Amino acid sequence: METSRNISQTILSFLLVSVGMMTTITFGFVPLLNYFETYMTILFALFFWAPFGISCILFGLFKVVDRIKTKELLCFSFIVWGFIVILLNFTYTNVILTLVLVSISAALTGLNVITGANYMSSNIPMNRRGFYAGVYLGIGWGIVAITAFISFLDLHINFWILAISNILVGLISFLLVRSRKVEFEWKQLIVIPRDYNIKKNMIIFWISSLVFSTFLGIIVFLLGTSMRFDESMKSFYLENLRYYFATAESYNLGLINFDFIAVGALNFLLSPIFGKLMDKYGRKPVYFLSNLLIPCCLIFLAFWNMFTFIVISLAIYSVICANYVIIECTVWCDLAPEGKMGQYNGYGWSSMGLGGAVGFLVGYLITTPAFLAQIDLLVVMTIIGLSEISMIPFISMRDSLPPAEEMEWQKKILHIYVIAEGGIVMSDFSFLKWREKKDPLIERKTEEFDPNLFSGGISGVSTMLKEMIDSQQSKLKVIDHEDKKLLFEYGKGFTSVLISSKDLKILRNKLKTLTEEIQNVFSEQIEHWDGDLDKFLPVKTMIKNRFEIN
């Protein structure tokens, strides 16, 4: 009963965080754009996206989220955000005050998003991180669709709903944390093996995210400014935009509202699907697919005024958005070293704010009278530019996460032997016994071997093979026996044998490195060995260090 209660409370906390994240960040799209379109000018949305990006950089630079010891205080950022949105219902007659409040809400959005991404990603199993994030974000996308509809019916009611929902998110989250029913913390539960430069990879992901956000900013700006183009303004793009607007009107909806209702509803279904694909195939292929789809979406949206192609463009648009939001919520945590999740999420999410601001500026530029005559050419140039920029980083990009099995390598290793040429065990270590000592509740599923009998058997098999095939290739690299894998590495005068349940790349690399270390340190003792095993006692320490045994 207690376990089921804990699970339900954890699920509730994930739901609260995902709702808070999605409503605060998408507030800068539908509700706020409708607000500025109604009372001011849509270009003022820059006062949300630019401060959002800048605040994320500052939160990352000063490690604000990582340094706060009392994490439950972060729950109040959702509450304060809610009260600011309530105030915006009454300040639209005062432009300066409104823009100040919008900028503060943007900074709080940055804090909310970093907090939510840290909590969700670090408390979800690593090998299911994409799927679970997709499920909870899918629920958030569903809320986006609902609020887009409410925003069209009554903008101020939508503001009240968003504000109250986030106040409740903050209050309930705070009470759960204070009552110790939920641990509001974040850390890497598994040491992620990396064979790449983290900073270089982060820059590549950041550029890709900036491209996506710029694309999103351009689309949203053009949708939000469609009404200011009169019939005398002619271009393929504007004809398509007018058709799109007429389609939205046929459903008694505004263009932005229609767009986000459709995208939110589709992503309610798509987010879990693409989250699962990320877990299976990695972040890089999904990133690559999304960036390939960006120019496709713009082509469909910019040059076709048929309902079929609008549906196709919305579907592609939804796929891109679903992919990128899941990646944003997980990839920065993947890349972050221990204790730096807040910092990396701050730097990472800044790309969305800054990219959105750049997209708005590009959208404004290509729709000014001076450029309007060349708008189709500019759209084509934008498509080509985004496409080329998005492809460049993938030349040297590595995936942020190896396959799930590689990350859980420590659960796969059973025993290691260092065997002299004569078949005598110089050193060995039982990872199974170490795990049982660490956690007595672990059920033993693998029997132990007598080290000397085992080493004698291995030596016998190797000798038989060498006699049958007199070449260097006769050296065993792996033996597959039922549910066990025996991995081999050879030094001068000795052999290292690792028994594991899986043949993993990371285990081969660790075994090879260990063998080289033993060779470098003990080459003279091995060459002139007199049978004294005490000389090789330090090998056990080398094994523990290489296989991260604390």
XYZ file of C-alpha atoms in Angstrom:
550
model
C 0.000 0.000 0.000
C 2.835 2.370 0.929
C 4.650 1.639 -2.337
C 1.555 2.311 -4.458
C 1.008 5.569 -2.557
C 4.596 6.644 -3.265
C 4.198 5.792 -6.950
C 0.973 7.797 -7.207
C 2.630 10.772 -5.493
C 5.591 10.580 -7.877
C 3.246 10.458 -10.875
C 1.359 13.448 -9.457
C 4.601 15.399 -9.066
C 5.594 14.631 -12.681
C 2.165 15.754 -13.891
C 2.384 18.982 -11.907
C 5.854 19.793 -13.222
C 4.969 18.987 -16.852
C 1.793 21.093 -16.679
C 3.741 23.981 -15.141
C 6.493 23.745 -17.756
C 4.250 23.520 -20.803
C 1.750 26.195 -19.756
C 4.422 28.738 -18.832
C 6.538 28.312 -21.962
C 3.614 28.110 -24.411
C 2.121 31.176 -22.741
C 4.628 33.066 -24.883
C 2.995 31.691 -28.030
C -0.811 31.620 -28.101
C -2.170 33.630 -25.131
C 0.512 36.318 -25.094
C 0.458 36.768 -28.881
C -3.325 37.127 -28.794
C -2.897 39.631 -25.961
C -0.389 41.777 -27.872
C -2.342 41.415 -31.119
C -5.479 42.689 -29.356
C -4.042 45.554 -27.306
C -0.594 46.488 -28.671
C 1.616 44.988 -31.387
C 2.721 41.399 -31.818
C 6.356 42.509 -32.037
C 6.213 43.140 -28.274
C 6.423 39.353 -27.871
C 10.177 39.992 -28.057
C 9.850 41.181 -24.450
C 8.998 37.605 -23.522
C 11.363 35.534 -25.680
C 14.522 37.624 -25.349
C 14.305 37.881 -21.510
C 13.507 34.172 -21.376
C 16.709 33.336 -23.271
C 18.859 35.830 -21.356
C 17.533 34.716 -17.959
C 18.301 31.073 -18.817
C 21.894 32.033 -19.643
C 22.213 33.917 -16.345
C 20.670 31.056 -14.352
C 23.194 28.737 -15.991
C 26.165 31.088 -15.638
C 25.620 31.643 -11.916
C 24.427 28.048 -11.280
C 21.351 29.423 -9.520
C 19.271 26.239 -9.542
C 22.213 23.987 -8.613
C 23.240 26.186 -5.677
C 19.816 26.486 -4.054
C 19.918 23.985 -1.196
C 16.249 24.261 -0.226
C 14.834 23.114 -3.551
C 11.183 23.498 -2.497
C 11.655 27.271 -2.704
C 11.675 26.829 -6.486
C 7.994 25.842 -6.271
C 7.216 29.482 -5.543
C 8.383 30.540 -9.015
C 5.224 28.876 -10.405
C 3.101 30.737 -7.834
C 4.661 34.152 -8.544
C 4.306 33.532 -12.280
C 0.592 32.921 -11.764
C 0.074 36.197 -9.897
C 1.939 38.150 -12.596
C -0.342 36.689 -15.286
C -3.350 37.758 -13.212
C -1.952 41.305 -13.100
C -1.604 41.323 -16.901
C -5.402 41.161 -17.098
C -5.505 44.713 -15.745
C -2.340 46.426 -17.050
C -2.905 46.396 -20.823
C -3.630 50.146 -20.801
C -0.126 50.795 -19.425
C 2.387 49.618 -22.025
C 5.553 50.062 -19.945
C 4.164 48.264 -16.879
C 2.846 45.469 -19.090
C 6.212 44.933 -20.778
C 7.989 44.903 -17.400
C 5.590 42.253 -16.081
C 5.941 40.206 -19.277
C 9.743 40.310 -18.937
C 9.533 39.161 -15.298
C 7.167 36.345 -16.290
C 9.711 35.336 -18.961
C 12.513 35.131 -16.374
C 10.288 33.048 -14.090
C 9.436 30.833 -17.069
C 13.153 30.167 -17.468
C 13.383 29.167 -13.808
C 10.265 26.973 -14.086
C 11.515 25.185 -17.191
C 15.000 24.528 -15.781
C 13.518 23.257 -12.513
C 10.995 21.036 -14.285
C 13.499 19.586 -16.760
C 15.974 18.831 -13.951
C 13.376 17.089 -11.819
C 11.688 15.072 -14.564
C 14.817 13.878 -16.357
C 16.831 12.946 -13.273
C 13.979 11.005 -11.640
C 12.997 9.015 -14.733
C 14.876 5.766 -15.513
C 17.664 6.582 -17.966
C 16.651 3.951 -20.504
C 13.020 5.208 -20.519
C 13.736 8.917 -20.219
C 12.445 9.837 -23.672
C 9.233 7.816 -23.369
C 8.196 9.057 -19.927
C 9.102 12.641 -20.783
C 7.042 12.225 -23.957
C 4.025 10.961 -22.005
C 4.018 13.824 -19.521
C 4.812 16.441 -22.154
C 2.057 14.963 -24.308
C -0.360 15.785 -21.508
C 1.111 19.288 -21.479
C 0.539 19.576 -25.233
C -3.079 18.573 -24.693
C -3.417 21.468 -22.261
C -1.855 23.770 -24.878
C -4.602 22.771 -27.328
C -7.288 23.442 -24.725
C -5.867 26.844 -23.742
C -5.537 27.828 -27.417
C -9.251 27.196 -27.812
C -10.126 29.063 -24.602
C -7.858 31.944 -25.637
C -9.891 32.447 -28.797
C -13.182 32.335 -26.884
C -12.038 34.713 -24.148
C -8.441 35.856 -23.720
C -8.856 37.009 -20.115
C -10.517 33.790 -18.972
C -7.559 31.931 -20.443
C -5.152 34.134 -18.467
C -7.076 33.372 -15.264
C -7.060 29.624 -15.944
C -3.316 29.565 -16.678
C -2.559 31.688 -13.620
C -4.654 29.632 -11.204
C -3.340 26.325 -12.593
C 0.271 27.397 -12.006
C -0.490 28.730 -8.529
C -1.963 25.312 -7.722
C 1.053 23.576 -9.301
C 3.380 25.554 -7.040
C 1.326 25.105 -3.857
C 0.684 21.367 -4.260
C 4.328 20.733 -5.231
C 5.536 22.686 -2.198
C 3.247 20.742 0.163
C 4.354 17.396 -1.309
C 8.008 18.304 -0.826
C 7.560 19.733 2.683
C 5.670 16.643 3.819
C 8.555 14.488 2.517
C 6.174 12.610 0.232
C 8.263 13.621 -2.780
C 12.018 14.212 -2.906
C 12.497 17.343 -4.957
C 16.079 16.849 -6.097
C 18.060 15.992 -9.197
C 21.202 14.035 -9.887
C 22.552 11.580 -12.441
C 21.476 8.171 -11.141
C 23.805 6.399 -13.574
C 27.344 7.390 -14.510
C 27.030 8.024 -18.243
C 29.978 6.651 -20.261
C 31.188 9.283 -22.714
C 33.622 9.066 -25.602
C 33.141 12.643 -26.819
C 33.846 16.243 -25.855
C 30.864 17.391 -23.762
C 31.272 21.108 -24.493
C 31.626 20.548 -28.232
C 28.546 18.320 -28.279
C 26.599 20.849 -26.240
C 27.421 23.630 -28.711
C 26.203 21.451 -31.598
C 22.926 20.663 -29.838
C 22.554 24.331 -28.885
C 22.935 25.471 -32.514
C 20.382 22.887 -33.659
C 17.964 24.045 -30.974
C 18.508 27.668 -32.005
C 17.596 26.747 -35.596
C 14.366 25.104 -34.439
C 13.411 28.060 -32.239
C 14.136 30.526 -35.039
C 11.927 28.482 -37.361
C 9.183 28.453 -34.718
C 9.505 32.209 -34.166
C 9.190 32.939 -37.901
C 6.100 30.746 -38.259
C 4.354 32.174 -35.202
C 5.140 35.770 -36.180
C 3.813 35.286 -39.713
C 0.654 33.636 -38.408
C 0.134 36.425 -35.910
C 0.568 39.237 -38.452
C -1.512 37.812 -41.293
C -4.267 40.411 -40.852
C -2.048 43.385 -41.695
C -1.607 42.357 -45.342
C -4.277 43.848 -47.627
C -5.481 42.493 -50.978
C -3.164 44.777 -52.956
C -0.136 42.901 -51.611
C 0.540 39.980 -53.931
C 2.864 36.995 -53.552
C 2.668 33.229 -53.517
C 3.353 33.239 -49.805
C 0.653 35.771 -48.935
C -1.924 33.963 -51.054
C -1.167 30.819 -49.090
C -1.386 32.693 -45.798
C -4.773 34.133 -46.762
C -6.001 30.646 -47.619
C -4.710 29.345 -44.281
C -6.487 32.180 -42.473
C -9.722 31.442 -44.353
C -9.401 27.780 -43.327
C -9.034 28.772 -39.670
C -12.008 31.129 -39.953
C -14.144 28.319 -41.337
C -13.669 26.638 -37.951
C -14.559 29.916 -36.182
C -11.015 30.237 -34.842
C -8.144 32.692 -35.115
C -5.107 31.579 -37.108
C -2.708 31.209 -34.158
C -5.391 29.455 -32.111
C -6.204 27.082 -34.970
C -2.518 26.291 -35.404
C -1.844 25.479 -31.756
C -5.094 23.573 -31.250
C -4.068 21.298 -34.126
C -0.425 21.010 -33.043
C -1.299 20.506 -29.369
C -3.830 17.784 -30.171
C -1.432 15.957 -32.516
C 1.467 16.181 -30.071
C -0.687 14.730 -27.322
C -0.333 11.517 -29.353
C 3.060 12.080 -30.994
C 5.148 12.975 -27.920
C 5.117 9.488 -26.328
C 5.777 7.870 -29.719
C 8.851 9.955 -30.492
C 10.026 9.706 -26.894
C 10.065 5.933 -27.330
C 11.992 6.288 -30.602
C 14.600 8.434 -28.842
C 15.134 5.770 -26.198
C 15.586 3.137 -28.875
C 17.629 4.979 -31.511
C 19.158 7.912 -29.606
C 18.816 11.694 -29.704
C 20.997 12.289 -32.767
C 18.834 10.473 -35.382
C 15.703 12.211 -34.091
C 17.440 15.604 -34.138
C 18.604 14.897 -37.673
C 15.087 13.932 -38.789
C 13.595 17.065 -37.212
C 16.074 19.387 -38.889
C 15.462 17.723 -42.250
C 11.739 18.308 -41.807
C 12.074 22.050 -41.077
C 12.609 23.110 -44.732
C 9.950 20.590 -45.836
C 7.429 22.186 -43.499
C 8.255 25.704 -44.674
C 7.967 24.660 -48.324
C 4.515 23.174 -47.785
C 3.412 26.141 -45.697
C 4.814 28.835 -47.957
C 3.949 27.718 -51.472
C 0.774 25.644 -51.430
C -2.763 26.886 -50.898
C -4.511 23.540 -50.836
C -6.088 22.050 -47.721
C -4.224 18.755 -48.232
C -0.851 20.460 -48.041
C -1.904 22.497 -45.014
C -2.706 19.220 -43.252
C 0.672 17.784 -44.300
C 2.521 20.901 -43.116
C 0.691 20.817 -39.764
C 1.593 17.148 -39.336
C 5.270 17.837 -40.101
C 5.191 20.933 -37.896
C 3.778 18.831 -35.039
C 6.462 16.167 -35.439
C 9.193 18.819 -35.308
C 7.723 20.470 -32.200
C 7.116 17.165 -30.395
C 10.682 16.003 -31.076
C 12.373 19.201 -30.060
C 10.480 19.752 -26.817
C 11.269 16.197 -25.650
C 14.902 16.623 -26.649
C 15.098 19.981 -24.863
C 13.713 18.361 -21.703
C 16.232 15.510 -21.730
C 19.383 16.246 -23.707
C 20.861 18.888 -21.396
C 20.480 16.508 -18.444
C 22.144 13.792 -20.554
C 25.134 16.035 -21.178
C 25.420 17.514 -17.680
C 28.176 16.254 -15.362
C 27.116 15.490 -11.793
C 26.017 18.612 -9.914
C 25.660 20.771 -13.046
C 22.186 19.909 -14.346
C 20.793 23.367 -13.619
C 23.760 25.029 -15.298
C 23.516 22.925 -18.470
C 19.730 23.248 -18.668
C 20.107 27.009 -18.294
C 22.549 27.251 -21.177
C 20.516 24.790 -23.257
C 17.065 26.339 -22.856
C 18.471 29.789 -23.636
C 18.604 28.679 -27.282
C 14.809 28.461 -27.365
C 14.317 31.984 -26.024
C 17.016 33.594 -28.153
C 15.986 31.607 -31.245
C 12.363 32.660 -30.778
C 13.441 36.296 -30.558
C 15.598 35.964 -33.696
C 12.679 34.302 -35.511
C 10.382 37.195 -34.627
C 12.933 39.703 -35.930
C 13.411 37.743 -39.171
C 9.642 37.495 -39.577
C 9.291 41.234 -39.008
C 12.069 41.985 -41.502
C 10.633 39.940 -44.371
C 7.160 41.450 -43.915
C 8.165 45.115 -43.919
C 7.084 47.118 -47.018
C 10.697 47.470 -48.153
C 11.080 43.704 -48.463
C 7.515 42.676 -49.241
C 8.023 42.567 -53.020
C 10.786 40.003 -52.505
C 9.011 38.074 -49.740
C 8.894 34.810 -51.684
C 12.604 34.989 -52.457
C 13.309 35.767 -48.802
C 11.219 32.807 -47.681
C 13.165 30.530 -50.042
C 16.463 31.959 -48.747
C 15.295 31.415 -45.179
C 14.396 27.806 -45.972
C 17.774 27.131 -47.598
C 19.645 28.920 -44.810
C 17.904 27.011 -42.036
C 18.357 23.742 -43.875
C 22.085 24.233 -44.438
C 22.786 25.532 -40.940
C 20.909 22.661 -39.330
C 22.885 20.021 -41.241
C 26.408 21.329 -40.605
C 26.767 20.322 -36.922
C 25.850 16.686 -37.537
C 29.153 15.982 -39.295
C 30.987 15.663 -35.977
C 28.052 15.214 -33.615
C 27.916 12.306 -31.158
C 24.739 11.120 -29.489
C 24.292 12.465 -25.974
C 23.455 9.024 -24.624
C 24.840 5.597 -25.531
C 22.343 2.727 -25.715
C 20.629 1.959 -22.407
C 22.584 -1.299 -21.974
C 25.883 0.570 -22.249
C 24.810 2.964 -19.489
C 23.845 0.092 -17.204
C 27.094 -1.793 -17.836
C 27.868 -2.213 -14.134
C 24.791 -4.430 -13.739
C 26.095 -6.738 -16.472
C 29.554 -7.605 -15.107
C 29.923 -10.771 -13.006
C 33.592 -11.655 -12.489
C 37.053 -10.785 -13.781
C 40.210 -12.922 -13.841
C 43.819 -12.009 -14.592
C 45.494 -15.290 -15.585
C 49.190 -16.019 -16.090
C 50.354 -18.005 -19.135
C 50.653 -21.161 -17.059
C 46.988 -20.958 -16.069
C 47.485 -19.596 -12.540
C 45.128 -16.835 -11.441
C 47.221 -13.774 -10.580
C 44.186 -11.781 -9.404
C 40.398 -11.904 -9.616
C 37.380 -9.949 -8.414
C 33.714 -10.946 -8.046
C 31.405 -8.085 -9.023
C 28.464 -10.287 -8.090
C 29.658 -10.645 -4.488
C 30.326 -6.898 -4.366
C 26.737 -6.166 -5.450
C 25.366 -8.642 -2.914
C 27.402 -7.017 -0.166
C 26.202 -3.596 -1.281
C 22.563 -4.736 -1.450
C 21.820 -8.005 0.412
C 18.329 -8.143 -1.142
C 19.760 -8.834 -4.612
C 18.830 -12.313 -5.751
C 21.799 -14.379 -6.859
C 21.197 -15.644 -10.382
C 24.740 -16.646 -11.303
C 26.897 -19.301 -9.677
C 30.513 -18.594 -8.753
C 33.411 -20.504 -10.284
C 36.529 -21.831 -8.632
C 39.174 -19.397 -9.973
C 41.884 -21.991 -10.607
C 39.539 -24.508 -12.237
C 38.159 -21.719 -14.404
C 41.590 -20.438 -15.429
C 42.757 -23.963 -16.224
C 39.771 -24.459 -18.487
C 40.372 -21.167 -20.275
C 44.049 -21.972 -20.785
C 43.145 -25.387 -22.158
C 40.677 -23.980 -24.680
C 43.182 -21.325 -25.802
C 45.944 -23.926 -26.223
C 43.717 -26.211 -28.291
C 42.742 -23.359 -30.595
C 46.340 -22.232 -30.977
C 47.394 -25.720 -31.989
C 44.536 -25.935 -34.510
C 45.154 -22.490 -36.030
C 48.760 -21.410 -35.736
C 48.252 -17.676 -36.123
C 47.737 -14.549 -34.069
C 44.058 -14.656 -35.023
C 43.597 -17.778 -32.894
C 43.477 -15.629 -29.773
C 40.001 -15.723 -28.312
C 38.146 -12.425 -28.076
C 34.780 -13.642 -26.851
C 33.067 -16.882 -25.862
C 29.277 -16.907 -25.886
C 27.957 -19.497 -23.453
C 24.199 -19.468 -22.821
C 23.485 -16.283 -20.837
C 27.159 -15.461 -20.203
C 29.792 -13.721 -22.303
C 33.526 -14.218 -21.704
C 35.540 -11.256 -23.000
C 39.309 -11.609 -23.497
C 42.213 -9.171 -23.654
C 45.860 -10.234 -23.873
C 48.975 -8.812 -22.323
C 52.539 -10.052 -22.501
C 52.539 -13.197 -20.373
C 48.966 -12.932 -19.068
C 45.317 -12.796 -20.119
C 42.430 -10.738 -18.710
C 39.013 -12.425 -18.813
C 35.780 -10.610 -17.975
C 32.557 -12.569 -17.462
C 29.419 -10.558 -18.134
C 25.816 -11.071 -19.184
C 26.273 -8.792 -22.236
C 29.038 -8.128 -24.747
C 29.196 -4.329 -24.534
C 31.554 -1.878 -26.200
C 32.227 -0.069 -22.940
C 33.217 -3.337 -21.230
C 35.647 -4.194 -24.026
C 37.216 -0.736 -23.723
C 37.511 -0.995 -19.934
C 39.018 -4.477 -20.135
C 41.516 -3.359 -22.769
C 42.537 -0.305 -20.735
C 42.923 -2.402 -17.570
C 45.100 -4.924 -19.419
C 47.330 -2.132 -20.728
C 47.643 -0.667 -17.216
C 48.642 -4.046 -15.760
C 51.147 -4.492 -18.601
C 52.717 -1.083 -17.976
C 52.978 -1.486 -14.193
C 53.814 -5.196 -13.784
C 55.621 -6.153 -17.018
C 58.924 -6.850 -15.226
C 57.311 -8.823 -12.366
C 55.306 -10.924 -14.852
C 58.392 -11.689 -16.963
C 60.402 -12.860 -13.919
C 57.522 -14.157 -11.800
C 58.462 -16.660 -9.110
C 54.882 -17.636 -8.213
C 54.445 -15.108 -5.402
C 50.826 -13.860 -5.728
C 51.356 -11.085 -3.180
C 53.221 -9.105 -5.843
C 49.935 -8.678 -7.717
C 47.707 -7.583 -4.835
C 47.580 -4.008 -6.254
C 45.877 -5.424 -9.374
C 42.652 -5.767 -7.372
C 42.751 -2.021 -6.660
C 43.340 -1.330 -10.354
C 40.276 -3.461 -11.182
C 38.124 -1.550 -8.698
C 39.274 1.796 -10.071
C 38.756 0.857 -13.710
C 35.286 -0.612 -13.086
C 34.294 2.176 -10.681
C 33.828 0.041 -7.576
C 33.404 2.335 -4.566
